[in-house]
Amino acid sequence: LLAEADELKENSALQRLTVFRNLGCDTEFETLVARLIKRPDIVRKADLYTLLAEQRQRAGRFQDACELWKKLCWLFPLEREYRLNLGYAAFLGGDYELAAEQFEWILLLLPKNDGTRQMLIHCCLTLGQYDKAARLNRKIQDEFNRKCTSIEIALWRKSLSKARELLTELEDEAVAAPVNEVFFQRLERVYNLWMALAELQHDTGLAIRICSEMETMGLLDVPRNANNIGYTLAILDIELDKAEKLIRLALAEDREFDVLDSMAMLCLRRGRYREAVDYIEEALALQTERKDGVIYEHAGDIYLAVGKPDLATECYRLALQYVSYGLDTDGVKAKLQALEAGN
């Protein structure tokens, strides 16, 4: 197929690219794109760059994807789709400043686009720009989403009493609503926010209550929820049998790096250190260019437990480099200082 490509006309060549992409032939795909870009008779160069950027983004090569989206933004400065894709690729690659620039640009043209506004808020939270996030949130049109984001901002600020107050009000509203599909979606989000608060406050009673209520309502049959709840139980070192059951349910669905991280922490809590190392190293390998500070912190904890302080030190440094939601930066700094002091 590749040998014939130089003879293909434009439309046929683009179709051949689609075949390579769908078959997962990444090497052939990139080789053909490079050949087509050099051909003077191929005029749809933007389509080639777009296909290549999408392929690299799917492969987790977010920095490479960003370079291609930047090129397209330079060639077509008023094309919103390229800006949006650059923002997403930058966000996934951990370049939150670049991502925020793109989302702000889009909001100038589409000030009522709540989806883009939410992405910008997440960038601001990661960058520690809490006041800006709060200002942006006031313009979110959907009341429920606006309230949930207010709680997330309070959690990021570590304003935990405020978060608890807002969550109590929101849960009362959610359970009083008519029972339909939206009811369960909203209650699921409220419960997951409660579990985030339980983790931050080390509130085992709250975690057990939310776990029980979600189980009663069948919400723990959803792998995403099962992982979130199992992870929190493991972090709090409670109900470890239930935690393992839930995480394994999620793991059977998909070996995403966050699920592998959950299992690694569960194994650490249960003293199964060899398994913990295996799971956390698989999670780290899957991060590619999307870095999560919490997973690096967990890797540091696990390496420390198995007597590898040098690896633990490196992981704690990386955790502080890639700050993400739920990372206790002060706690990581304390661990790092203790290791560097030889304690």
PDB file of C-alpha atoms in Angstrom, residues 92-195:
ATOM      1  CA  LEU A  92      -3.479  17.005  28.161  1.00  0.00           C
ATOM      2  CA  GLY A  93       0.269  17.575  27.870  1.00  0.00           C
ATOM      3  CA  GLY A  94       0.347  19.645  31.063  1.00  0.00           C
ATOM      4  CA  ASP A  95       1.092  23.011  29.408  1.00  0.00           C
ATOM      5  CA  TYR A  96      -1.738  24.826  31.189  1.00  0.00           C
ATOM      6  CA  GLU A  97      -0.529  28.318  30.312  1.00  0.00           C
ATOM      7  CA  LEU A  98      -0.596  27.558  26.577  1.00  0.00           C
ATOM      8  CA  ALA A  99      -3.976  25.844  26.958  1.00  0.00           C
ATOM      9  CA  ALA A 100      -5.419  28.817  28.862  1.00  0.00           C
ATOM     10  CA  GLU A 101      -4.298  31.219  26.114  1.00  0.00           C
ATOM     11  CA  GLN A 102      -6.255  29.244  23.517  1.00  0.00           C
ATOM     12  CA  PHE A 103      -9.404  28.916  25.643  1.00  0.00           C
ATOM     13  CA  GLU A 104      -9.375  32.646  26.426  1.00  0.00           C
ATOM     14  CA  TRP A 105      -9.061  33.426  22.721  1.00  0.00           C
ATOM     15  CA  ILE A 106     -12.081  31.250  21.944  1.00  0.00           C
ATOM     16  CA  LEU A 107     -14.133  32.847  24.720  1.00  0.00           C
ATOM     17  CA  LEU A 108     -13.543  36.265  23.168  1.00  0.00           C
ATOM     18  CA  LEU A 109     -15.430  34.993  20.116  1.00  0.00           C
ATOM     19  CA  LEU A 110     -17.872  32.684  21.931  1.00  0.00           C
ATOM     20  CA  PRO A 111     -18.430  34.218  25.383  1.00  0.00           C
ATOM     21  CA  LYS A 112     -21.325  31.840  26.180  1.00  0.00           C
ATOM     22  CA  ASN A 113     -19.373  28.640  25.496  1.00  0.00           C
ATOM     23  CA  ASP A 114     -19.546  26.965  28.925  1.00  0.00           C
ATOM     24  CA  GLY A 115     -17.493  23.948  27.854  1.00  0.00           C
ATOM     25  CA  THR A 116     -14.507  26.104  26.947  1.00  0.00           C
ATOM     26  CA  ARG A 117     -15.022  28.190  30.079  1.00  0.00           C
ATOM     27  CA  GLN A 118     -14.869  25.031  32.227  1.00  0.00           C
ATOM     28  CA  MET A 119     -11.594  24.031  30.568  1.00  0.00           C
ATOM     29  CA  LEU A 120     -10.170  27.485  31.252  1.00  0.00           C
ATOM     30  CA  ILE A 121     -11.279  27.240  34.887  1.00  0.00           C
ATOM     31  CA  HIS A 122      -9.426  23.926  35.253  1.00  0.00           C
ATOM     32  CA  CYS A 123      -6.297  25.566  33.813  1.00  0.00           C
ATOM     33  CA  CYS A 124      -6.604  28.426  36.289  1.00  0.00           C
ATOM     34  CA  LEU A 125      -7.027  26.051  39.228  1.00  0.00           C
ATOM     35  CA  THR A 126      -3.955  24.057  38.236  1.00  0.00           C
ATOM     36  CA  LEU A 127      -1.988  27.305  37.891  1.00  0.00           C
ATOM     37  CA  GLY A 128      -3.177  28.469  41.319  1.00  0.00           C
ATOM     38  CA  GLN A 129      -5.252  31.319  39.870  1.00  0.00           C
ATOM     39  CA  TYR A 130      -8.205  30.741  42.194  1.00  0.00           C
ATOM     40  CA  ASP A 131      -9.713  34.240  42.073  1.00  0.00           C
ATOM     41  CA  LYS A 132      -9.704  34.192  38.285  1.00  0.00           C
ATOM     42  CA  ALA A 133     -11.341  30.750  38.328  1.00  0.00           C
ATOM     43  CA  ALA A 134     -14.070  32.097  40.630  1.00  0.00           C
ATOM     44  CA  ARG A 135     -14.715  35.072  38.328  1.00  0.00           C
ATOM     45  CA  LEU A 136     -14.992  32.780  35.313  1.00  0.00           C
ATOM     46  CA  ASN A 137     -17.307  30.440  37.199  1.00  0.00           C
ATOM     47  CA  ARG A 138     -19.798  33.235  37.889  1.00  0.00           C
ATOM     48  CA  LYS A 139     -20.481  33.320  34.142  1.00  0.00           C
ATOM     49  CA  ILE A 140     -21.286  29.601  33.852  1.00  0.00           C
ATOM     50  CA  GLN A 141     -24.888  29.506  32.670  1.00  0.00           C
ATOM     51  CA  ASP A 142     -25.965  26.124  34.057  1.00  0.00           C
ATOM     52  CA  GLU A 143     -26.717  26.571  37.762  1.00  0.00           C
ATOM     53  CA  PHE A 144     -25.837  23.010  38.808  1.00  0.00           C
ATOM     54  CA  ASN A 145     -22.478  23.087  37.002  1.00  0.00           C
ATOM     55  CA  ARG A 146     -21.762  26.502  38.480  1.00  0.00           C
ATOM     56  CA  LYS A 147     -22.387  25.211  42.005  1.00  0.00           C
ATOM     57  CA  CYS A 148     -20.277  22.092  41.450  1.00  0.00           C
ATOM     58  CA  THR A 149     -17.417  24.212  40.164  1.00  0.00           C
ATOM     59  CA  SER A 150     -17.721  26.497  43.201  1.00  0.00           C
ATOM     60  CA  ILE A 151     -17.191  23.410  45.362  1.00  0.00           C
ATOM     61  CA  GLU A 152     -14.198  22.316  43.276  1.00  0.00           C
ATOM     62  CA  ILE A 153     -12.660  25.772  43.681  1.00  0.00           C
ATOM     63  CA  ALA A 154     -13.183  25.553  47.456  1.00  0.00           C
ATOM     64  CA  LEU A 155     -11.488  22.132  47.478  1.00  0.00           C
ATOM     65  CA  TRP A 156      -8.521  23.491  45.538  1.00  0.00           C
ATOM     66  CA  ARG A 157      -8.269  26.407  47.970  1.00  0.00           C
ATOM     67  CA  LYS A 158      -8.450  23.923  50.873  1.00  0.00           C
ATOM     68  CA  SER A 159     -11.476  25.889  52.117  1.00  0.00           C
ATOM     69  CA  LEU A 160     -12.937  22.633  53.379  1.00  0.00           C
ATOM     70  CA  SER A 161     -15.612  24.026  55.712  1.00  0.00           C
ATOM     71  CA  LYS A 162     -16.913  26.140  52.809  1.00  0.00           C
ATOM     72  CA  ALA A 163     -16.886  23.099  50.529  1.00  0.00           C
ATOM     73  CA  ARG A 164     -18.841  21.082  53.104  1.00  0.00           C
ATOM     74  CA  GLU A 165     -21.435  23.840  53.456  1.00  0.00           C
ATOM     75  CA  LEU A 166     -21.902  24.143  49.688  1.00  0.00           C
ATOM     76  CA  LEU A 167     -22.043  20.361  49.252  1.00  0.00           C
ATOM     77  CA  THR A 168     -24.703  19.970  51.926  1.00  0.00           C
ATOM     78  CA  GLU A 169     -26.910  22.509  50.150  1.00  0.00           C
ATOM     79  CA  LEU A 170     -26.290  20.931  46.746  1.00  0.00           C
ATOM     80  CA  GLU A 171     -27.033  17.399  47.956  1.00  0.00           C
ATOM     81  CA  ASP A 172     -30.320  18.573  49.488  1.00  0.00           C
ATOM     82  CA  GLU A 173     -31.296  20.100  46.137  1.00  0.00           C
ATOM     83  CA  ALA A 174     -30.197  17.022  44.184  1.00  0.00           C
ATOM     84  CA  VAL A 175     -32.148  14.466  46.230  1.00  0.00           C
ATOM     85  CA  ALA A 176     -35.268  16.643  46.109  1.00  0.00           C
ATOM     86  CA  ALA A 177     -35.293  16.716  42.295  1.00  0.00           C
ATOM     87  CA  PRO A 178     -37.523  14.460  40.148  1.00  0.00           C
ATOM     88  CA  VAL A 179     -36.073  10.958  39.726  1.00  0.00           C
ATOM     89  CA  ASN A 180     -34.876  10.609  36.130  1.00  0.00           C
ATOM     90  CA  GLU A 181     -31.610  10.130  34.246  1.00  0.00           C
ATOM     91  CA  VAL A 182     -30.437  13.652  35.103  1.00  0.00           C
ATOM     92  CA  PHE A 183     -31.182  12.969  38.782  1.00  0.00           C
ATOM     93  CA  PHE A 184     -28.716  10.067  38.880  1.00  0.00           C
ATOM     94  CA  GLN A 185     -26.070  11.954  36.882  1.00  0.00           C
ATOM     95  CA  ARG A 186     -26.205  14.885  39.263  1.00  0.00           C
ATOM     96  CA  LEU A 187     -26.248  12.757  42.387  1.00  0.00           C
ATOM     97  CA  GLU A 188     -23.252  10.817  41.082  1.00  0.00           C
ATOM     98  CA  ARG A 189     -21.303  14.062  40.698  1.00  0.00           C
ATOM     99  CA  VAL A 190     -22.316  15.242  44.179  1.00  0.00           C
ATOM    100  CA  TYR A 191     -21.235  11.948  45.747  1.00  0.00           C
ATOM    101  CA  ASN A 192     -17.842  12.065  44.030  1.00  0.00           C
ATOM    102  CA  LEU A 193     -17.322  15.601  45.346  1.00  0.00           C
ATOM    103  CA  TRP A 194     -18.180  14.335  48.831  1.00  0.00           C
ATOM    104  CA  MET A 195     -15.538  11.628  48.494  1.00  0.00           C
TER     105      MET A 195
END
